[in-house]
N, C-alpha and C. Protein backbone atom coordinates (compact mmCIF):
# COMPACT_ATOMS: atom_id res chain seq x y z
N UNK A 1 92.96 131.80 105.59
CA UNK A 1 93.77 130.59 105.53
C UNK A 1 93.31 129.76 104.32
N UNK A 2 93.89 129.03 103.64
CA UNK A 2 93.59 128.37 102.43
C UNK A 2 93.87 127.50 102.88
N UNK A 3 93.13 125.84 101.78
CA UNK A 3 93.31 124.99 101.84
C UNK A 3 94.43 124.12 102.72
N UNK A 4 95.50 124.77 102.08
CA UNK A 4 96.52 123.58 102.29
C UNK A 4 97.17 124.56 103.56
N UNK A 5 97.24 125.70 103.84
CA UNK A 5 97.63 125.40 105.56
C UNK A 5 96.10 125.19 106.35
N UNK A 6 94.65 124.87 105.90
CA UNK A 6 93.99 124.37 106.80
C UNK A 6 94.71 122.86 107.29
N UNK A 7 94.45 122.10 106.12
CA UNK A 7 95.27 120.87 106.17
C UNK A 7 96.27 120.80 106.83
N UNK A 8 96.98 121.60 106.70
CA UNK A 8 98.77 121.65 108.01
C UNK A 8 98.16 121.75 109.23
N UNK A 9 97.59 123.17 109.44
CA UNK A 9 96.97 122.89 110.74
C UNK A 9 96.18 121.81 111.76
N UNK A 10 95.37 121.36 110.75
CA UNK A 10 94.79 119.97 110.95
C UNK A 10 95.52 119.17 111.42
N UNK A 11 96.76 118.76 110.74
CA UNK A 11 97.60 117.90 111.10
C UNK A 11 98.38 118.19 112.03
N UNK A 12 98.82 119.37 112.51
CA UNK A 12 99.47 119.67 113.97
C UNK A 12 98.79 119.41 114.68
N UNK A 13 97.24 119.69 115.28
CA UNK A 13 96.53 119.56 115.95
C UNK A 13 96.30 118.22 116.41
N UNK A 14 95.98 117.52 115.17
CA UNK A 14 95.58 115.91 115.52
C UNK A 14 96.73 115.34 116.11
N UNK A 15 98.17 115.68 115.58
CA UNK A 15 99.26 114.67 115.76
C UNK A 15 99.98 115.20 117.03
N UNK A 16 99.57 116.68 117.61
CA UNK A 16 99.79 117.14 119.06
C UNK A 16 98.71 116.03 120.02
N UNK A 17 97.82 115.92 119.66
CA UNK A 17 96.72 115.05 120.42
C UNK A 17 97.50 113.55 120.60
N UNK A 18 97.73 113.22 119.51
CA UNK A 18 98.67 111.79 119.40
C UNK A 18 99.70 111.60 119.99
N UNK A 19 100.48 112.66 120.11
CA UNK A 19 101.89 112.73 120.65
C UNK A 19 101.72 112.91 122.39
N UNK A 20 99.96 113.79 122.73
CA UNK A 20 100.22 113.39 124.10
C UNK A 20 99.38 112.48 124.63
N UNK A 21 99.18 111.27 123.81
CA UNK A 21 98.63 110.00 124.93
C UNK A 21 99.57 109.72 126.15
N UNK A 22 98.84 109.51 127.02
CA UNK A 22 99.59 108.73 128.35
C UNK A 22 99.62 107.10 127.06
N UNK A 23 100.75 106.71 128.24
CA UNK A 23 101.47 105.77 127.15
C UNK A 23 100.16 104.38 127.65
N UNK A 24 99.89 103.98 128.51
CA UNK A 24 98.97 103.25 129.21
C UNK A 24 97.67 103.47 128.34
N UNK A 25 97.65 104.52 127.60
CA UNK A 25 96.40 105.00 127.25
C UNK A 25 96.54 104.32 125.91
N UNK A 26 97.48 104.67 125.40
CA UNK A 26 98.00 104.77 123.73
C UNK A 26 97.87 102.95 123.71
N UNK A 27 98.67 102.54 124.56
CA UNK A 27 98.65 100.57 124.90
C UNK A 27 97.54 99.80 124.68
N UNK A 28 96.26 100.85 125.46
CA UNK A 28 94.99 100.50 125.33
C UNK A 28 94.65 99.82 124.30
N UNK A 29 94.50 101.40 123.68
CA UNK A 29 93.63 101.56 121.90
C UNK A 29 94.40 100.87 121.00
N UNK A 30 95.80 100.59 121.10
CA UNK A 30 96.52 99.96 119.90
C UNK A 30 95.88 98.30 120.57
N UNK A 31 95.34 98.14 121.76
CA UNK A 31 95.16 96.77 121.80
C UNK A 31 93.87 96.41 121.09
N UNK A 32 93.06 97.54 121.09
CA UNK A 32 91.45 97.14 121.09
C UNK A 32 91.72 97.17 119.57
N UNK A 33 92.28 98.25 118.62
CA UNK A 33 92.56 98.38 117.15
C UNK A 33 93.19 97.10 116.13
N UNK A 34 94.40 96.41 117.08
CA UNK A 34 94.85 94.99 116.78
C UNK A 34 93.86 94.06 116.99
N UNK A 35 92.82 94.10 117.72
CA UNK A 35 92.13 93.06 118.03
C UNK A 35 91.16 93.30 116.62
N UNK A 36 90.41 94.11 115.95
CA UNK A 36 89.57 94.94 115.24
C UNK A 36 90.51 94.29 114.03
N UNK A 37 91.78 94.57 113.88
CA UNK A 37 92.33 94.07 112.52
C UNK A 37 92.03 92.56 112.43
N UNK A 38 92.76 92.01 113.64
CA UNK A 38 93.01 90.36 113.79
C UNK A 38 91.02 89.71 113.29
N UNK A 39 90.54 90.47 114.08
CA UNK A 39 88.99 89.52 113.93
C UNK A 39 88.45 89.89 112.04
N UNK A 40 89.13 90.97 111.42
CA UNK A 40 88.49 91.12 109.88
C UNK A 40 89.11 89.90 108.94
N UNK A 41 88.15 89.06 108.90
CA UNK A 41 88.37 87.97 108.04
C UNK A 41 89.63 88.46 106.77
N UNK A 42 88.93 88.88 105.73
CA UNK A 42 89.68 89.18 104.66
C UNK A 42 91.25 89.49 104.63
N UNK A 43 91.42 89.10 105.87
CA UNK A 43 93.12 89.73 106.53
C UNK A 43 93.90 88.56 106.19
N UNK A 44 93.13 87.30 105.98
CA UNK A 44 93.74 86.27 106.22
C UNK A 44 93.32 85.14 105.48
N UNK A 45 92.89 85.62 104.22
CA UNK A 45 92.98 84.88 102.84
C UNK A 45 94.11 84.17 101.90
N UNK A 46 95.74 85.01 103.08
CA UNK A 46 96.90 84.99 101.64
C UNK A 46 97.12 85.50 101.23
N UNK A 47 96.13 86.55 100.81
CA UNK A 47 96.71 87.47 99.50
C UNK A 47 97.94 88.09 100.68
N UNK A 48 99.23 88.66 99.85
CA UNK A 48 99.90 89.83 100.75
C UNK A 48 99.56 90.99 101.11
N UNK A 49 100.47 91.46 102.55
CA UNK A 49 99.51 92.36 103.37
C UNK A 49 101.28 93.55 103.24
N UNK A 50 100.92 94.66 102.89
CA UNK A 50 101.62 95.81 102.58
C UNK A 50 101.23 96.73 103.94
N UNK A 51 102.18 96.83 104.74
CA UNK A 51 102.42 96.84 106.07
C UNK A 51 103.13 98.55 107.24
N UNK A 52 103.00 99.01 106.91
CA UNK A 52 103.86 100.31 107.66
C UNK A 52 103.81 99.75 108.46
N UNK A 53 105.28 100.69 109.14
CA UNK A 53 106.37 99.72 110.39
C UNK A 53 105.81 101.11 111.09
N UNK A 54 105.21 101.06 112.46
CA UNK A 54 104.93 101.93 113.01
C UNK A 54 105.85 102.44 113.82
N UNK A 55 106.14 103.95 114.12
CA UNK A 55 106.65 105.10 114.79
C UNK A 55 106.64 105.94 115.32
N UNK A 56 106.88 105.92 116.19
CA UNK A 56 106.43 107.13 117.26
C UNK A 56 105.35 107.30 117.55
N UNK A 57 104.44 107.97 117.57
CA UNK A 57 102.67 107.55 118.36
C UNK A 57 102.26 106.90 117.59
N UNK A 58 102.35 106.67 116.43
CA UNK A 58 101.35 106.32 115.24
C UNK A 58 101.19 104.51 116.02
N UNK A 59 99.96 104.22 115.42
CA UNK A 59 99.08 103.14 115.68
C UNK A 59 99.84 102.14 116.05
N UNK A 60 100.53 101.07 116.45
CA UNK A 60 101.53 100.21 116.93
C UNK A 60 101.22 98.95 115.91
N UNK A 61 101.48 98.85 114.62
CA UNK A 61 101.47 97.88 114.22
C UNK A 61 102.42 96.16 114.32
N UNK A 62 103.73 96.52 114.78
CA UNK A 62 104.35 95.60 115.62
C UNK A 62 103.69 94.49 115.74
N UNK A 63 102.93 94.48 116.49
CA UNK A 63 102.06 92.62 117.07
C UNK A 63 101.30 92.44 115.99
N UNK A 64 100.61 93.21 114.71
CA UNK A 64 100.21 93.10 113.60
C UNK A 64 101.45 92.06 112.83
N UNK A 65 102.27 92.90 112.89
CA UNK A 65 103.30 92.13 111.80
C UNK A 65 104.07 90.86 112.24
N UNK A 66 103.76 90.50 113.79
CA UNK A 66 104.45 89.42 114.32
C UNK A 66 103.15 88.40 114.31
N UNK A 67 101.97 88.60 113.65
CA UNK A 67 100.68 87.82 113.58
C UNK A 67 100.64 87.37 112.29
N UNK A 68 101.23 88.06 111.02
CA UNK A 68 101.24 88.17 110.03
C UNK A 68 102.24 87.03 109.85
N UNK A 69 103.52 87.16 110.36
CA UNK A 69 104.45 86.20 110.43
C UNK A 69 104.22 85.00 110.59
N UNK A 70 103.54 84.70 111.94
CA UNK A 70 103.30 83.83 112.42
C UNK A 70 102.41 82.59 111.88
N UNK A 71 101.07 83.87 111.07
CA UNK A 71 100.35 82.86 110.45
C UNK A 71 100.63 82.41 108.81
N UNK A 72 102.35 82.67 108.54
CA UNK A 72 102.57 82.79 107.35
C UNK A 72 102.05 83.70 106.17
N UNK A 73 101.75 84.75 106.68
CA UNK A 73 100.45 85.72 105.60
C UNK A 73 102.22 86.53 104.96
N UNK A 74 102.40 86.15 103.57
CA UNK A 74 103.16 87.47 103.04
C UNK A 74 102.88 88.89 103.22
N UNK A 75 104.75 89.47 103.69
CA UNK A 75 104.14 90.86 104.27
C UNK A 75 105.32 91.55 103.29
N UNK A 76 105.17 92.77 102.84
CA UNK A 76 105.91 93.76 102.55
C UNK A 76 105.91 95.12 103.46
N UNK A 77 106.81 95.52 103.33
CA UNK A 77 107.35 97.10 103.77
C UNK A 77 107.85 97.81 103.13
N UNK A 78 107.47 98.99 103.35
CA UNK A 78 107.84 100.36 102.76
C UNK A 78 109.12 100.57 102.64
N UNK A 79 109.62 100.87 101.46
CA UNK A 79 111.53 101.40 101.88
C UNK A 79 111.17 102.76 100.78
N UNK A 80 111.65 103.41 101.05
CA UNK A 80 111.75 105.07 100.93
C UNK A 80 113.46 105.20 100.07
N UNK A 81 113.07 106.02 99.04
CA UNK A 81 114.36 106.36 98.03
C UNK A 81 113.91 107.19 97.40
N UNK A 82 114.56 109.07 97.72
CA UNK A 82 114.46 109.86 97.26
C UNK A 82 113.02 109.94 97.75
N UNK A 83 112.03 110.36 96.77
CA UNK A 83 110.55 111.10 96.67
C UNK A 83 109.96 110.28 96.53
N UNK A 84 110.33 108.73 96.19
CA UNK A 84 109.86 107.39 95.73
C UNK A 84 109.45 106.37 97.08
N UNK A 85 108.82 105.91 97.16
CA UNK A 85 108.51 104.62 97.97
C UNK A 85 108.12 103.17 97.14
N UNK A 86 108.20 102.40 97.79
CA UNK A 86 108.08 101.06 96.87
C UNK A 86 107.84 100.06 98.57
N UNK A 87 107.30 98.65 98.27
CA UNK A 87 107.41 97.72 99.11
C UNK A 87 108.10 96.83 98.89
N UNK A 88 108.75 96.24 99.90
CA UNK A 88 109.93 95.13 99.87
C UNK A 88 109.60 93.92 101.04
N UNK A 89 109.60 92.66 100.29
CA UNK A 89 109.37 91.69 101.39
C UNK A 89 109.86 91.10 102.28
N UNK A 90 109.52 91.34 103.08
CA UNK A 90 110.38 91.00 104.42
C UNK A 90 109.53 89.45 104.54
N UNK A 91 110.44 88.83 105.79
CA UNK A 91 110.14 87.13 106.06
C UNK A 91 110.47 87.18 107.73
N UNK A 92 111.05 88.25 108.06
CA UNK A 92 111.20 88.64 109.75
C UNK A 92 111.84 89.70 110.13
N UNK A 93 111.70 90.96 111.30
CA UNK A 93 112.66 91.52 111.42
C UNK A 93 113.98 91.77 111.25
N UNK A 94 114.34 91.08 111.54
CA UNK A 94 116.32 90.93 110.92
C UNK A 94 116.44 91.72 110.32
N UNK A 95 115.63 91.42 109.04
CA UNK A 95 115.23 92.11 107.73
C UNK A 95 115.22 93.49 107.70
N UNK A 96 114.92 94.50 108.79
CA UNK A 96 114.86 95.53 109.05
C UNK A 96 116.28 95.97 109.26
N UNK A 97 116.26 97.55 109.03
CA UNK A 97 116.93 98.82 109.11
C UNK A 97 116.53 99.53 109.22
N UNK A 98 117.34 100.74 109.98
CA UNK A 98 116.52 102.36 109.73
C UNK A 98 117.13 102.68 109.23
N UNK A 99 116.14 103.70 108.26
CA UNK A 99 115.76 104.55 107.22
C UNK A 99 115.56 105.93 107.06
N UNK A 100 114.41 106.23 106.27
CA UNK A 100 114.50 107.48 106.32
C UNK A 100 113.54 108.11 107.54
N UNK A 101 114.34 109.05 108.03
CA UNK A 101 114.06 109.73 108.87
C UNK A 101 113.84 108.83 110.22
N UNK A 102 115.00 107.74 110.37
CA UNK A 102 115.11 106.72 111.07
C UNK A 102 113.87 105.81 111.76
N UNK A 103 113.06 105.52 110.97
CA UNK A 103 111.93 104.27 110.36
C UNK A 103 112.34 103.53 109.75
N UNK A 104 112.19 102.40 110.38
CA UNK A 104 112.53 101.08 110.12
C UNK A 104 112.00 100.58 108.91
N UNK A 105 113.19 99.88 107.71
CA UNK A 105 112.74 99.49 106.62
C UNK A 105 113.15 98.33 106.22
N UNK A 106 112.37 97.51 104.87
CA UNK A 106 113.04 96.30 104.61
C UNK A 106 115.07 96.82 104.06
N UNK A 107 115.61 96.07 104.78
CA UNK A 107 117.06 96.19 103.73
C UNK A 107 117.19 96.11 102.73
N UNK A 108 118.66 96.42 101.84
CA UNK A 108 118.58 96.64 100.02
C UNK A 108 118.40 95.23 99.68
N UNK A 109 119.04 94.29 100.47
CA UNK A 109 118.68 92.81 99.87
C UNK A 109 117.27 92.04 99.99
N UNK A 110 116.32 92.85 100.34
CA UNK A 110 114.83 92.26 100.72
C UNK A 110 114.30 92.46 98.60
N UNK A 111 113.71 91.70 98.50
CA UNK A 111 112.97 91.77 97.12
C UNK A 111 112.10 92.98 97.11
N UNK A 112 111.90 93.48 95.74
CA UNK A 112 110.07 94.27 95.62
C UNK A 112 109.49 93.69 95.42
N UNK A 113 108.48 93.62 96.26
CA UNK A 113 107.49 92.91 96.07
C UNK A 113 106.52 93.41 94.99
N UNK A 114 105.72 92.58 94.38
CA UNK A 114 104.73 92.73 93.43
C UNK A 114 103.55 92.91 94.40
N UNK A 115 102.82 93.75 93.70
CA UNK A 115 101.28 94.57 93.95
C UNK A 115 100.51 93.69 94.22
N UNK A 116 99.63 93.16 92.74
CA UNK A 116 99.11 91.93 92.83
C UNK A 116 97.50 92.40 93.53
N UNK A 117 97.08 91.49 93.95
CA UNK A 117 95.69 91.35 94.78
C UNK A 117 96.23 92.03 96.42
N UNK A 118 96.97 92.67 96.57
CA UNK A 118 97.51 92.83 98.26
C UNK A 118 96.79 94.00 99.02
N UNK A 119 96.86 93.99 100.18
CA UNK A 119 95.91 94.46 101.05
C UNK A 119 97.10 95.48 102.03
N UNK A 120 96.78 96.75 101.91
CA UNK A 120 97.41 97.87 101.89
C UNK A 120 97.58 98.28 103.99
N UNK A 121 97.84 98.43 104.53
CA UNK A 121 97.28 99.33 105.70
C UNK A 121 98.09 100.62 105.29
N UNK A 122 97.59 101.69 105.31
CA UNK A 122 97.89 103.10 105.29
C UNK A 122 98.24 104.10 106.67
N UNK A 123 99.11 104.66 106.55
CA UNK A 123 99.51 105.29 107.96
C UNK A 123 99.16 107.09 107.69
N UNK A 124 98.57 108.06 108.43
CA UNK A 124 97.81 109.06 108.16
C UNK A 124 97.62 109.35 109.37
N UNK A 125 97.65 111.33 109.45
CA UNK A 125 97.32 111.69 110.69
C UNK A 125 96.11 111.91 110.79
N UNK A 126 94.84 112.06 110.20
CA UNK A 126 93.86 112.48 109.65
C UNK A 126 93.06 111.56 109.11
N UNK A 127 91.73 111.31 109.72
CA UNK A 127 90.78 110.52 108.55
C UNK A 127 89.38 110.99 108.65
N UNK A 128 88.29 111.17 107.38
CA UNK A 128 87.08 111.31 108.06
C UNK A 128 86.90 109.52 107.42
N UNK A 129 85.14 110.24 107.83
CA UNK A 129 84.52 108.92 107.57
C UNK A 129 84.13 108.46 105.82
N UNK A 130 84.71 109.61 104.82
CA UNK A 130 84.29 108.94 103.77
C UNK A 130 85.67 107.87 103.32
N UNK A 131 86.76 107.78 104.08
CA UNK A 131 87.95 107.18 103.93
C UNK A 131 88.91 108.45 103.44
N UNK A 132 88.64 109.69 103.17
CA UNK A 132 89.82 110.24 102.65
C UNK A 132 90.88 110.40 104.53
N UNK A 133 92.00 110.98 103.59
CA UNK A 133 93.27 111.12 104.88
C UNK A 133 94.09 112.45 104.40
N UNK A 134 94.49 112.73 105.50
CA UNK A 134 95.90 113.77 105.74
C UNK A 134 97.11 112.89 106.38
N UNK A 135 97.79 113.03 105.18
CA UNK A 135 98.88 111.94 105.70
C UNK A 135 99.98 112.95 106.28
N UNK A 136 101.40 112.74 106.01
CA UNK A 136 102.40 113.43 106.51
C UNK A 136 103.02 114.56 106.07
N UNK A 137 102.50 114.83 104.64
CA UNK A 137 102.82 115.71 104.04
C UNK A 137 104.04 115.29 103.15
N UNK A 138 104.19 114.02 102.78
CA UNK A 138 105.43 113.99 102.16
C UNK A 138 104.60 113.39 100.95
N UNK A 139 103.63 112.89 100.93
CA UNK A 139 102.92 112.58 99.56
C UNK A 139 103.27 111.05 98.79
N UNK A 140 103.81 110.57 99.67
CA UNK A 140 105.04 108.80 99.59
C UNK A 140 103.67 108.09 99.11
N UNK A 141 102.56 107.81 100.03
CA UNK A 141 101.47 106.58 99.78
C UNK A 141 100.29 107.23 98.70
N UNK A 142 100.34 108.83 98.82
CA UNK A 142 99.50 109.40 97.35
C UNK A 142 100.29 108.86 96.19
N UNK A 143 101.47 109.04 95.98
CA UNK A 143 102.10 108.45 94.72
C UNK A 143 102.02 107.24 94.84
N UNK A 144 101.86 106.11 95.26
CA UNK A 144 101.84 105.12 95.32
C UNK A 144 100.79 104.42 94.94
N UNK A 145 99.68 105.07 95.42
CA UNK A 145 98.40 104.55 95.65
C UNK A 145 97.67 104.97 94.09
N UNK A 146 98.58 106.18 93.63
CA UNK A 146 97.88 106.44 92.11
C UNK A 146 98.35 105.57 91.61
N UNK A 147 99.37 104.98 91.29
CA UNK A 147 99.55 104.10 90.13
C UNK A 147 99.63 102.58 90.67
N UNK A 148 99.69 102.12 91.92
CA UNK A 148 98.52 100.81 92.05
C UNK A 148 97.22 101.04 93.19
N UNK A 149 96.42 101.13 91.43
CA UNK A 149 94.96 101.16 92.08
C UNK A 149 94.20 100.03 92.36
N UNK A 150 94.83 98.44 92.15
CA UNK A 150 94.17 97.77 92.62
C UNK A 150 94.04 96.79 93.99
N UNK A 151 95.02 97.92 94.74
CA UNK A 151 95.25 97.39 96.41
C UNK A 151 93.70 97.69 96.79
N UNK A 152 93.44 96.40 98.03
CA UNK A 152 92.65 96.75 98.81
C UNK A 152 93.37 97.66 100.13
N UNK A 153 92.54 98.91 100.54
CA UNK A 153 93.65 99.89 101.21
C UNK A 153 92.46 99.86 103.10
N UNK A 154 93.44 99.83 104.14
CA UNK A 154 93.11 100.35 105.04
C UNK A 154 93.64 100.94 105.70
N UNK A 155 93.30 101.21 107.31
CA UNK A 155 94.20 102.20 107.97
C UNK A 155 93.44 101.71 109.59
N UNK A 156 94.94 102.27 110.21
CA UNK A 156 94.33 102.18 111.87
C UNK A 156 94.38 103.91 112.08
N UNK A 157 93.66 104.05 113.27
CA UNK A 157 94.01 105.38 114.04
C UNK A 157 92.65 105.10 115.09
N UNK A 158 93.12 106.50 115.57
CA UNK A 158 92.54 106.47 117.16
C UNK A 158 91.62 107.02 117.08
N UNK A 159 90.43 107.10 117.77
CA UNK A 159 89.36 107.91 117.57
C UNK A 159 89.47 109.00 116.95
N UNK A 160 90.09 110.06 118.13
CA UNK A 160 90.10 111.42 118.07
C UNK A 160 91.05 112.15 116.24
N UNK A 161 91.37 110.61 115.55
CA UNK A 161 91.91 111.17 114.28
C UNK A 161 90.69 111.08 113.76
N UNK A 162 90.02 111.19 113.68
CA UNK A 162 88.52 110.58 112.44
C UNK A 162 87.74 112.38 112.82
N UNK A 163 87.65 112.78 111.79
CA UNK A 163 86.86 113.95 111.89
C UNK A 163 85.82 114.26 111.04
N UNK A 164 84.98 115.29 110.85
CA UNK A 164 83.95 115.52 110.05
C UNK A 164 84.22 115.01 108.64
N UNK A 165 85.12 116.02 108.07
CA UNK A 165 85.61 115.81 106.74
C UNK A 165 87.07 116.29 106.35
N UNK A 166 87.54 115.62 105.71
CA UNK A 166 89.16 116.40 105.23
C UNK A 166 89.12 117.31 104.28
N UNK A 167 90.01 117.89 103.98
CA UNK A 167 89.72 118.98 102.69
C UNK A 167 90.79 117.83 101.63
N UNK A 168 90.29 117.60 100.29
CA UNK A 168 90.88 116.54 99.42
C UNK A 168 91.40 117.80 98.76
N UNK A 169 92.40 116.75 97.68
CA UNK A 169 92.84 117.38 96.45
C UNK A 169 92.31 115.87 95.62
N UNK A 170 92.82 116.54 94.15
CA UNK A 170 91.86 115.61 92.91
C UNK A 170 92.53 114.47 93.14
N UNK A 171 94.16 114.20 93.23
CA UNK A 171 94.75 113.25 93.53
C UNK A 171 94.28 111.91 94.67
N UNK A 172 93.90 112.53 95.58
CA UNK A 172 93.46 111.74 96.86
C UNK A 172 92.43 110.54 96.46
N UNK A 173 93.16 109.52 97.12
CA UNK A 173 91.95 108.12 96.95
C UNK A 173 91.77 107.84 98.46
N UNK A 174 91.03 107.11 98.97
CA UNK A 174 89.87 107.31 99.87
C UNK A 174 90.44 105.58 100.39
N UNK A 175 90.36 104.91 101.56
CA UNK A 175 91.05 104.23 101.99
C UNK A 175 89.72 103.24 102.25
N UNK A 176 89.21 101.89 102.26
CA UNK A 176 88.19 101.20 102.44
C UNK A 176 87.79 101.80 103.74
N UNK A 177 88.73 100.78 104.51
CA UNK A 177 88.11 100.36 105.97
C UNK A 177 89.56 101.04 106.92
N UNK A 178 88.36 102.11 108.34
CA UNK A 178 89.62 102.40 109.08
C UNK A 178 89.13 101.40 110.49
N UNK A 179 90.22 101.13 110.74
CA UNK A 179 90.11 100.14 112.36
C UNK A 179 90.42 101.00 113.25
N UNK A 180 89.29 101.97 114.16
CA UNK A 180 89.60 102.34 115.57
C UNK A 180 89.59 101.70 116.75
N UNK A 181 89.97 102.05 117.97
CA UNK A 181 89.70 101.69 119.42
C UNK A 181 88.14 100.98 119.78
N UNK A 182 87.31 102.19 119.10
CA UNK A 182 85.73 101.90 119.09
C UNK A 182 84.73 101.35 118.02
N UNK A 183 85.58 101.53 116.69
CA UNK A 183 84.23 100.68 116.04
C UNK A 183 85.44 100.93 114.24
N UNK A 184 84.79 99.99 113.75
CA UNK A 184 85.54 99.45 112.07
C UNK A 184 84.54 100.48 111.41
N UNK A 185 84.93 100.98 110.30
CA UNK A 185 84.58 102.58 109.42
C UNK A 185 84.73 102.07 108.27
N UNK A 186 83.80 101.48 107.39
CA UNK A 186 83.52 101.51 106.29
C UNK A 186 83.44 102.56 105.63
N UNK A 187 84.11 103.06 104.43
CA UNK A 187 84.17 104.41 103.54
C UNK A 187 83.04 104.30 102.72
N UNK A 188 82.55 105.29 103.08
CA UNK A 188 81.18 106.10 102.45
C UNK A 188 81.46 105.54 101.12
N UNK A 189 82.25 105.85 100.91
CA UNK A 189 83.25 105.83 98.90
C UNK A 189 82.50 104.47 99.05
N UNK A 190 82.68 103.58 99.25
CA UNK A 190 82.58 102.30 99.08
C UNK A 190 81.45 101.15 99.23
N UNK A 191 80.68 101.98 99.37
CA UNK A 191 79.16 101.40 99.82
C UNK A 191 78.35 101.21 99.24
């Protein structure tokens, strides 16, 4: 097996694990993980917060983005065109549509937002502990993330995503800080 169907495999495995939380279970960890975001200071400086709209098992960012709102923190979202992704600022749901692969996105009339000093969360089936990830295989936040390198980048997931090590390619950048159920993961990279 080579590299890149280890990596596939990897990612069936983890995201079969994800897909069968009891839902009570899944409620849990997205509570203890929101709480883990909400208490990291640096969340809530202002700078803008670049946001995935969560789907289907993935981490429940939802009460993230209605905190974000609330405390006035500028938020952008992902909108997807072609092979391209970009962020667009939203100011409240409304603002939303589904998209591609029916994930909710900012609408064509939401602005792009500018990069700037903004603080990334990353969505990924896969993480170890030096911050690298296995994302979805569509490669949307690798292109992204190469040409603005000066986001601060994190990520939620659930325990059982965090593993020894990922297999990288040269492309891959390495994500700061991941917020689990059980404890905040500073990237090796970054220390």
């Amino acid at each position: 097996m080579d590299a890149r169907e280890k990596k596939s495999a990897l990612r069936r495995e983890i995201l079969a694990q994800r897909n069968r939380l009891k839902p009570e279970e899944k409620e849990k960890m997205d509570r203890q993980i929101l709480k883990r975001l909400l208490d990291w200071e640096p969340l809530w400086t202002g700078r803008p917060v670049f946001l995935y709209l969560s789907f289907g098992s993935e981490v429940n960012t939802w009460p993230l983005l209605e905190e974000l709102f609330r405390r006035k923190i500028p938020v952008a979202a992902p909108r997807v065109a072609g092979r391209e992704m970009d962020f667009y600022r939203i100011h409240g749901k409304e603002e939303l549509r589904a998209g591609y692969k029916g994930i909710p996105e900012p609408s064509a009339d939401c602005p792009k937002a500018e990069t700037g000093e903004s603080v990334i969360l990353v969505p990924g089936a896969v993480f170890d502990r030096r911050g690298y990830r296995i994302g979805y295989g569509g490669g949307y936040y690798d292109r992204y993330l190469a040409v603005h390198k000066n986001v601060k980048t994190l990520a939620a997931a659930y325990p059982f995503q965090i593993v020894e090590e990922v297999i990288r390619e040269e492309w891959d950048r390495p994500v700061e800080r991941i917020f689990t159920a059980v404890e905040e993961i500073v990237s090796m990279e970054f220390l």
